[in-house]
mmCIF file of C-alpha atoms in Angstrom:
data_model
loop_
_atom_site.group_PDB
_atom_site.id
_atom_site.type_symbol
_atom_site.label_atom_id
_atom_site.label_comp_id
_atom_site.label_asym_id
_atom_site.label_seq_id
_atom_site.Cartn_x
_atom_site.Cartn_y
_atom_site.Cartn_z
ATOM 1 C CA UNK G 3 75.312 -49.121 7.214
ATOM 2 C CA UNK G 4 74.260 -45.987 4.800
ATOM 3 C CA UNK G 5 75.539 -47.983 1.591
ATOM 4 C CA UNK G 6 74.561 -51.651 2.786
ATOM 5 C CA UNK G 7 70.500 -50.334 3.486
ATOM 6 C CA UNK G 8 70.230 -50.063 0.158
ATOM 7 C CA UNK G 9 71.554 -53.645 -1.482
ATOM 8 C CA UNK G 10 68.453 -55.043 -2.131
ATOM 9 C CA UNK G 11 67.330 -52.048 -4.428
ATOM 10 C CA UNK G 12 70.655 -51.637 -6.275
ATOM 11 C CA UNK G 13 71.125 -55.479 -6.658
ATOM 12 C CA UNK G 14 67.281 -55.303 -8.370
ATOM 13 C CA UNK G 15 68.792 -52.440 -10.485
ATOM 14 C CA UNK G 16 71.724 -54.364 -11.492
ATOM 15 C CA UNK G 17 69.826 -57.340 -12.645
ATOM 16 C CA UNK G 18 67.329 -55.195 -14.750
ATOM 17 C CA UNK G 19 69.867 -54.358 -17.182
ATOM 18 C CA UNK G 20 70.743 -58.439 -18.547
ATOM 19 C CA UNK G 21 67.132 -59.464 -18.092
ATOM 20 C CA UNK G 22 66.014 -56.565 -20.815
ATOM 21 C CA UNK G 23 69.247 -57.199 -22.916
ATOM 22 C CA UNK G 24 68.954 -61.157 -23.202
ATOM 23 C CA UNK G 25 64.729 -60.225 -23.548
ATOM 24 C CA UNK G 26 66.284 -58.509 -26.836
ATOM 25 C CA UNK G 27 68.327 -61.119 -28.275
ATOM 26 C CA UNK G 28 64.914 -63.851 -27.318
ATOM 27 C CA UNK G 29 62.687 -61.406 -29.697
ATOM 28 C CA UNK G 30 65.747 -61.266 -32.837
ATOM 29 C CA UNK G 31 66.239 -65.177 -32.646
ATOM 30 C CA UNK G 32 62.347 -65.253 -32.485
ATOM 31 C CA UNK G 33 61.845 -63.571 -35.074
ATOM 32 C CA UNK G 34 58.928 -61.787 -33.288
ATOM 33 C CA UNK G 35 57.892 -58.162 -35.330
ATOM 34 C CA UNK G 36 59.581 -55.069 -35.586
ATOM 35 C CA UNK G 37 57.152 -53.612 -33.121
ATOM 36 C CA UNK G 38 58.048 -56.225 -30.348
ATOM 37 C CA UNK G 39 62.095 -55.273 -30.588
ATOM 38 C CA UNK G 40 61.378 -51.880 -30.856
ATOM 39 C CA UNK G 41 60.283 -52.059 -26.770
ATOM 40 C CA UNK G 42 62.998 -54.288 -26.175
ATOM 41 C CA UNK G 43 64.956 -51.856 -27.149
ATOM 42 C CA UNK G 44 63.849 -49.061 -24.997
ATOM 43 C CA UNK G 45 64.486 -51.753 -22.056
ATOM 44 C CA UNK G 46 67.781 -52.233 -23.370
ATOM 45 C CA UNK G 47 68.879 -48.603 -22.877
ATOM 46 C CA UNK G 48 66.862 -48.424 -19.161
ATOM 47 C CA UNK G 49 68.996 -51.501 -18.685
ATOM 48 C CA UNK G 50 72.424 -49.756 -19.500
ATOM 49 C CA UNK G 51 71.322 -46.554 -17.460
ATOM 50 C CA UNK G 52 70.487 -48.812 -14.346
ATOM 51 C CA UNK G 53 73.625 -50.643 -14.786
ATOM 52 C CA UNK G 54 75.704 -47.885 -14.782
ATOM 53 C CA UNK G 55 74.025 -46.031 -11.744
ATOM 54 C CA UNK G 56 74.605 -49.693 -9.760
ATOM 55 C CA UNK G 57 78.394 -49.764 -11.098
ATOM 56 C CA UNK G 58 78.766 -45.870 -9.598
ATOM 57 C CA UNK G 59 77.540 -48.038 -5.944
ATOM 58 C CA UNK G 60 80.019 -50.927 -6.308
ATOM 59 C CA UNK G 61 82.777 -48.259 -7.335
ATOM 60 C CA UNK G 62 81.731 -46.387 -4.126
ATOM 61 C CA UNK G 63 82.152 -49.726 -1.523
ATOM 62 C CA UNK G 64 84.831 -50.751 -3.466
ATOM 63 C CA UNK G 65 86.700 -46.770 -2.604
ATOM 64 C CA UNK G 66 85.357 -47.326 0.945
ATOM 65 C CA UNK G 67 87.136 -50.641 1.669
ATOM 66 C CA UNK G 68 90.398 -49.588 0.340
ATOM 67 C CA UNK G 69 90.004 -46.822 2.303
ATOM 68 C CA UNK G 70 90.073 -48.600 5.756
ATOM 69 C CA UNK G 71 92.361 -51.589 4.788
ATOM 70 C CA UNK G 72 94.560 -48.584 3.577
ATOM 71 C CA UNK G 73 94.149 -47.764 7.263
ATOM 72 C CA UNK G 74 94.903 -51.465 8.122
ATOM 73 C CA UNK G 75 98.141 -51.235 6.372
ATOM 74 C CA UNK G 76 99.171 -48.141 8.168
ATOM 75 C CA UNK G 77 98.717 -49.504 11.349
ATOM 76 C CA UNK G 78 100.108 -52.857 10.353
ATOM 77 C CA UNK G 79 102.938 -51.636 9.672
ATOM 78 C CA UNK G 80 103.456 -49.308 12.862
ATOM 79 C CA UNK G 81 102.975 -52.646 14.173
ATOM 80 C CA UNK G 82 105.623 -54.515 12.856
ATOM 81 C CA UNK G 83 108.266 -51.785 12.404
ATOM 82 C CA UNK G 84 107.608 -50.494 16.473
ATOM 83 C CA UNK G 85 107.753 -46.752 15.122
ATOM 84 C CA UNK G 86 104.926 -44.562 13.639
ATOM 85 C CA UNK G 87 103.539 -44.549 10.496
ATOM 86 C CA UNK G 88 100.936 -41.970 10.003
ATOM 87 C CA UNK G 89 102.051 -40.317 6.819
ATOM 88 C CA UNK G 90 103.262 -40.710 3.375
ATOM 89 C CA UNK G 91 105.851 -38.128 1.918
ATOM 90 C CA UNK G 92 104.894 -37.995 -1.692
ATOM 91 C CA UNK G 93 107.590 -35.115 -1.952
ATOM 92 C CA UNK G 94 110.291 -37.805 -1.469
ATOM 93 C CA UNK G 95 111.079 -38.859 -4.700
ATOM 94 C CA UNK G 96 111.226 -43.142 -4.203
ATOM 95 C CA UNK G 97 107.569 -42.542 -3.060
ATOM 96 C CA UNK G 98 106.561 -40.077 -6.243
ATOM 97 C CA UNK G 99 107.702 -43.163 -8.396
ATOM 98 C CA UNK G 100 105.498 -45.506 -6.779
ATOM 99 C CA UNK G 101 102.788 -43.256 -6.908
ATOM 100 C CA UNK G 102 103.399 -43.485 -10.696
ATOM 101 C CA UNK G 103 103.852 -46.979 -10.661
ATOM 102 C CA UNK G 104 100.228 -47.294 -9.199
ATOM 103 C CA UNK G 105 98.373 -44.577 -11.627
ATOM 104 C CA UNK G 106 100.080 -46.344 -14.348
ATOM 105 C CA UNK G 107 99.302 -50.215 -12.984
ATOM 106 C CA UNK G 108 95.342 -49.222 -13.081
ATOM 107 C CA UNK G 109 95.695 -48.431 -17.151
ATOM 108 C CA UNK G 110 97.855 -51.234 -18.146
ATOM 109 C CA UNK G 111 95.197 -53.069 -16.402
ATOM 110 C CA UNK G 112 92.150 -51.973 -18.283
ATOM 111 C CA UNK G 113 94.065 -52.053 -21.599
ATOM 112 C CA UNK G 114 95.157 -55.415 -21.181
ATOM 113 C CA UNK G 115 91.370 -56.443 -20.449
ATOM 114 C CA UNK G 116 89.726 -54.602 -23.617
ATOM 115 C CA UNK G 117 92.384 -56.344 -25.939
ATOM 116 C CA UNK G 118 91.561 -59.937 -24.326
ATOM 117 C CA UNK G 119 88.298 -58.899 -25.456
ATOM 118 C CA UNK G 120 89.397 -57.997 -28.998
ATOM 119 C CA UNK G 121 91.222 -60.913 -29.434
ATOM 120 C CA UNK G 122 88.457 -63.748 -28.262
ATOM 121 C CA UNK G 123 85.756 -61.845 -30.477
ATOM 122 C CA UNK G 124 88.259 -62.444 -33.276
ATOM 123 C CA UNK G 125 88.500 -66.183 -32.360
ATOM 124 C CA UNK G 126 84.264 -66.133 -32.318
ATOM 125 C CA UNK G 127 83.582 -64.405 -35.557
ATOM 126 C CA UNK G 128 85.659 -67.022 -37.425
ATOM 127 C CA UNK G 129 84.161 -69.733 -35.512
ATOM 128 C CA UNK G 130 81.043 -68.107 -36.956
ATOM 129 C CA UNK G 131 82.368 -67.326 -40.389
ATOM 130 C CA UNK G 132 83.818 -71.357 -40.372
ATOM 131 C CA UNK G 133 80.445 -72.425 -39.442
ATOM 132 C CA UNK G 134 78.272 -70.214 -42.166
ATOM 133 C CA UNK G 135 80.453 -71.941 -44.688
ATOM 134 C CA UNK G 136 80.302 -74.994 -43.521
ATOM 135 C CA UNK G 137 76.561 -74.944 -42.689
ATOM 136 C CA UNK G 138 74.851 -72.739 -45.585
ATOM 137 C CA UNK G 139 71.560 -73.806 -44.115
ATOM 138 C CA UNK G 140 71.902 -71.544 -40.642
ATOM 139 C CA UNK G 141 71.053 -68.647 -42.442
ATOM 140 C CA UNK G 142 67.822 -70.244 -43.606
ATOM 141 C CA UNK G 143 67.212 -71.519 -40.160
ATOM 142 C CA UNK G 144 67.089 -74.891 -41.903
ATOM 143 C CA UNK G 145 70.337 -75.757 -39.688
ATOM 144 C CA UNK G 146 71.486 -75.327 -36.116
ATOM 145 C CA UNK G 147 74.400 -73.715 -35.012
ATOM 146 C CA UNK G 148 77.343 -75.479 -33.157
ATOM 147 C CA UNK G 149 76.784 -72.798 -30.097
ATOM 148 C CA UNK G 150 78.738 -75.143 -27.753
ATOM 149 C CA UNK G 151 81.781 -74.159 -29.600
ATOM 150 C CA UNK G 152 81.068 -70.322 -29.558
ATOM 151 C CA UNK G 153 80.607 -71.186 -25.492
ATOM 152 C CA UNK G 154 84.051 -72.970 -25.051
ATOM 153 C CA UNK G 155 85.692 -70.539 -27.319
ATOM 154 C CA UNK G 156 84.490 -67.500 -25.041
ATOM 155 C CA UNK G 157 84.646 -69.495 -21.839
ATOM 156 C CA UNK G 158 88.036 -70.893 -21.854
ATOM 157 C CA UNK G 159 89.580 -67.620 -23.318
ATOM 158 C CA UNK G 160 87.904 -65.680 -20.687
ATOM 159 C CA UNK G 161 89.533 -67.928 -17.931
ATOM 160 C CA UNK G 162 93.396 -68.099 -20.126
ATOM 161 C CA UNK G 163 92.985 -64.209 -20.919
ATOM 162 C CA UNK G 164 92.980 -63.113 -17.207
ATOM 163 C CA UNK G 165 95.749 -65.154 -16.252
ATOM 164 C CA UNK G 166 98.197 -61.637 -17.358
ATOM 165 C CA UNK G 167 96.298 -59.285 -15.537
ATOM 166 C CA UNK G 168 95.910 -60.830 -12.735
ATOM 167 C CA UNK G 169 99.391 -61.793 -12.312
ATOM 168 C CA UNK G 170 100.199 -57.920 -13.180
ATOM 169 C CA UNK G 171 97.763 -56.975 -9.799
ATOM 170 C CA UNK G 172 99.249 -59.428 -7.507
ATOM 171 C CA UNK G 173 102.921 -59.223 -8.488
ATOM 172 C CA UNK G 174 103.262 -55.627 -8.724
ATOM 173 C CA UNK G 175 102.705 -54.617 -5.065
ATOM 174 C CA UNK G 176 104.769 -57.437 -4.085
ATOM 175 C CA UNK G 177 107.894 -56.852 -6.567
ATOM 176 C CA UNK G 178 107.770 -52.907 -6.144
ATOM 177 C CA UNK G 179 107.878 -53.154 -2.273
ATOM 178 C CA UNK G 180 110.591 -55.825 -1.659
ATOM 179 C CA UNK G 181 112.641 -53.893 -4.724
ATOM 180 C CA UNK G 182 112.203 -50.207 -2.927
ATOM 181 C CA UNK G 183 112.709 -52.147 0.788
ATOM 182 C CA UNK G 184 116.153 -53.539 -0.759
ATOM 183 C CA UNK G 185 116.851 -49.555 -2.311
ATOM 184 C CA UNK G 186 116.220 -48.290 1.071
ATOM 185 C CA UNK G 187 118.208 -50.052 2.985
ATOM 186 C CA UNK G 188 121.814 -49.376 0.921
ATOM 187 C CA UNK G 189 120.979 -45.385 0.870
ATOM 188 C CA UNK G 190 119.472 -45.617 4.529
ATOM 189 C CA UNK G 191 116.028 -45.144 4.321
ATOM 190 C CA UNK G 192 114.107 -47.180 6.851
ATOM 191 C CA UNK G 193 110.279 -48.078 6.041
ATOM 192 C CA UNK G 194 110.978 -46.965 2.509
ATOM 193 C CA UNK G 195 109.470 -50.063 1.159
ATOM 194 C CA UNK G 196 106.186 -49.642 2.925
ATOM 195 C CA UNK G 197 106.535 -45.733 2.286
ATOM 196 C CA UNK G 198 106.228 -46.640 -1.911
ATOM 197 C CA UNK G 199 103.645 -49.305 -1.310
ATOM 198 C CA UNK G 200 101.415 -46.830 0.582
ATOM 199 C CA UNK G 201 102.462 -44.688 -2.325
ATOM 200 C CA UNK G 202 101.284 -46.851 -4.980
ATOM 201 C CA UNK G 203 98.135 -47.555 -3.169
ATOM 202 C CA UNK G 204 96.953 -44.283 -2.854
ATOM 203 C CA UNK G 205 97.354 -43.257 -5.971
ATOM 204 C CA UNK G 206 95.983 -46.786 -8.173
ATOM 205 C CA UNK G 207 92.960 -46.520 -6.115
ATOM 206 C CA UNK G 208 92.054 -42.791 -7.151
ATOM 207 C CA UNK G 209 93.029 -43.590 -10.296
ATOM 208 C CA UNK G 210 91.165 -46.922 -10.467
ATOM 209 C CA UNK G 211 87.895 -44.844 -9.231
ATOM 210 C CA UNK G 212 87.583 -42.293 -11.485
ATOM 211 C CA UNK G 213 89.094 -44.631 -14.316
ATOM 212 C CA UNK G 214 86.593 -47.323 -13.479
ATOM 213 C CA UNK G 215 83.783 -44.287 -13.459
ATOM 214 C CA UNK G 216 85.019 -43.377 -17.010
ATOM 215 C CA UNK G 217 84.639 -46.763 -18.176
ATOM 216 C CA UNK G 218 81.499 -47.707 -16.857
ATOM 217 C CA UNK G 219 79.748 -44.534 -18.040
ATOM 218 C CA UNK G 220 81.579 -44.080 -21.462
ATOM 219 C CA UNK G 221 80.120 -47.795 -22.475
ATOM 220 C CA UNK G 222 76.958 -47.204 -21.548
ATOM 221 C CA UNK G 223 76.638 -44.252 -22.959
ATOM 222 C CA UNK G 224 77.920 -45.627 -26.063
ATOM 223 C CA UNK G 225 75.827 -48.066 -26.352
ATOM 224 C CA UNK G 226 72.761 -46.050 -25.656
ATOM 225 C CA UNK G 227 74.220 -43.962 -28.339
ATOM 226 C CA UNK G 228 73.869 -46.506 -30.898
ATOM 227 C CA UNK G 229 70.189 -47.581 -30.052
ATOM 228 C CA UNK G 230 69.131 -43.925 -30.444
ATOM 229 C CA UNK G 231 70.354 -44.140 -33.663
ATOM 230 C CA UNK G 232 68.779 -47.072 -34.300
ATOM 231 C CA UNK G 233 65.270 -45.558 -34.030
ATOM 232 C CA UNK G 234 65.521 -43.456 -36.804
ATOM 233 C CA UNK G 235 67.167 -40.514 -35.781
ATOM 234 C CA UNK G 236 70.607 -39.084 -37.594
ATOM 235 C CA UNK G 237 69.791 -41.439 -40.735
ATOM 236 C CA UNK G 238 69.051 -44.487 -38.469
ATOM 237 C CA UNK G 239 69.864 -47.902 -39.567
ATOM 238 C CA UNK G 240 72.958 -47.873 -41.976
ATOM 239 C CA UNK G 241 73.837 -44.709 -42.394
ATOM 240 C CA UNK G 242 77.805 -43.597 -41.391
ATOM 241 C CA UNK G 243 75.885 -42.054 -37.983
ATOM 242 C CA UNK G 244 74.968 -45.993 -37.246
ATOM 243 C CA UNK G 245 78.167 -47.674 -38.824
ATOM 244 C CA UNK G 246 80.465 -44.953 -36.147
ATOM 245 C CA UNK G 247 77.915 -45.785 -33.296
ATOM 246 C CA UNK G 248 78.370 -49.578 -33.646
ATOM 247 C CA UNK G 249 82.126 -48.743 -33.599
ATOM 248 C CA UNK G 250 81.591 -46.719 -30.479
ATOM 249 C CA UNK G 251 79.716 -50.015 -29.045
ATOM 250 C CA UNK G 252 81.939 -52.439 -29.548
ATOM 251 C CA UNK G 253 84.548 -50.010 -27.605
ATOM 252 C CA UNK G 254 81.992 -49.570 -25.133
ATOM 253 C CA UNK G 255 81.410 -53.254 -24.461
ATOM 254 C CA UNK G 256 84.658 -53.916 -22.971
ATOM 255 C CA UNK G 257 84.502 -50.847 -21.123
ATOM 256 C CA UNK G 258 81.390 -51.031 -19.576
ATOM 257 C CA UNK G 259 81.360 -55.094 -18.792
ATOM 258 C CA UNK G 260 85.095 -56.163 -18.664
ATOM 259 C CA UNK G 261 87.618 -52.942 -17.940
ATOM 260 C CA UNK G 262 84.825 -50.737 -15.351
ATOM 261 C CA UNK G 263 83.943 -53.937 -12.968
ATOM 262 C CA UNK G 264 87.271 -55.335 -13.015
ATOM 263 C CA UNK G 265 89.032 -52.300 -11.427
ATOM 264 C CA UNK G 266 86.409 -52.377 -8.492
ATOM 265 C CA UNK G 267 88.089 -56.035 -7.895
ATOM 266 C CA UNK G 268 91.082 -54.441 -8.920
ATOM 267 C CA UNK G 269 91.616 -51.934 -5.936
ATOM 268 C CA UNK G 270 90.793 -54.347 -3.190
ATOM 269 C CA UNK G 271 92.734 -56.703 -4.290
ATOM 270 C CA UNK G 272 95.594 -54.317 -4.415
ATOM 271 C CA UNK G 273 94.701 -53.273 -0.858
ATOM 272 C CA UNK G 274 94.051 -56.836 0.137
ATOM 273 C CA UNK G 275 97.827 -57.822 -0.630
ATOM 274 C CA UNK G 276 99.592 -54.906 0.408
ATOM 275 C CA UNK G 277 97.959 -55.562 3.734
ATOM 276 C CA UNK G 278 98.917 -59.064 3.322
ATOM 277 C CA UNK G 279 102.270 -58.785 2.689
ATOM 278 C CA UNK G 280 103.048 -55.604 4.927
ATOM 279 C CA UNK G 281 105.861 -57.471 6.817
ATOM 280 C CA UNK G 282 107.709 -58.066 3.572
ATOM 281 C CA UNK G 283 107.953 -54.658 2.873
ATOM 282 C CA UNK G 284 110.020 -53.771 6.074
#
């Protein structure tokens, strides 16, 4: 009840942020004065603060409902097996491995979502590069862009890029408990299945909330870094301080708007399905 008083004042932080970045790119294709981006600017980085400090809150739900369907699972599984379940042995060394499993299923994860984003801003700067040479007059402002094509580029890659990760988050739970439930079985473990599954739950959502904290502040951050720069400070515009912050940026893009929020799906989904598929595992 704490965290869901205070929606309507982080949702009205959360929007802040893309209202004062899209104000920015309005004022560049404007071409309003120096003076007029300058404040956008200083919006821009109050915008990357506030977005950050709203990611920390979905992080924090996102923790608290793994939490209790973690709980769910427990008990689900007491359920179904007719025998407690009210710990996990990480000592025993089947459920050590599928602690790893999880730590190591949250960075797979965000790696595999910053390269998607490499790769389809690849596929947009020579869309851009095609159309510059193709359309000499854009430059001039004497001819439009094709932006539909930019659109479909980044829309249907976004939707064909997240086919691997997503198959990664809902076939790993499933695969590692049926595999470990199988192992368990020859060398007489009972429950060992659901023992590894807890396991890997445990640990892939502390690992997704502090990674997911490390994204999310590391972008913006970056990012900020780079407008600083930008206002004159450390050689400002073009120096090697600005040319390393816009290299910092486009790290910090990914992080901050594809790698961070995905991991706060990320753990309750992982949750969701090991709750799901509970029975499987025994």
């Amino acid at each position: 009840m704490g965290m869901l008083s205070t929606a309507a004042y982080v949702l009205t932080m959360d929007m802040f942020g893309p209202i004062a970045d899209n104000a920015g790119g309005i004022v560049e294709m404007s071409q309003q004065p120096e003076s007029v981006r300058e404040i956008t600017d200083v919006l821009d980085a109050v915008g990357n603060t506030t977005k950050a400090t709203t990611k920390g809150f979905a992080i924090g739900s996102a923790a608290l409902a793994s939490f209790l369907l973690f709980s769910a699972y427990m008990d689900e599984v007491a359920t179904f097996a007719r025998e407690p379940f009210k710990q996990v042995d990480i000592a025993i060394p089947e459920v050590f491995v599928g602690g790893l499993l999880g730590s190591m299923l949250i960075y797979l994860f965000s790696a595999w979502a910053c390269s998607a984003v490499g790769r389809t801003a690849q596929e947009v700067v020579k869309e851009v590069r095609r159309q510059f040479i193709e359309r000499p007059g854009i430059m001039d402002y004497k001819e439009k862009p094709d932006y539909s094509r930019c659109v479909a580029i980044v829309a249907s890659a976004s939707l064909k890029e997240m086919i691997k990760p997503g198959a990664l988050a809902i076939v790993s739970p499933i695969a590692i408990g049926i595999a470990f439930r199988i192992f368990g079985y020859y060398t007489g473990q009972p429950l060992l299945g659901a023992k590894v599954v807890a396991s890997m739950l445990m640990f892939a959502t502390v690992s997704g909330i502090l990674m997911a904290l490390f994204l999310n502040t590391a972008g913006g951050a970056w990012d900020n870094a780079k407008k600083y720069i930008e206002t004159g400070v450390l050689g400002g515009k073009g120096s090697d301080s600005h040319k390393a912050a816009i290299t910092g940026d486009t790290v910090g893009d990914p992080f901050k708007d594809t790698a961070g929020p995905s991991l706060h799906v990320l753990i309750k989904m992982l949750a969701t399905i090991t709750l799901v598929m509970a029975p499987v595992f025994l």
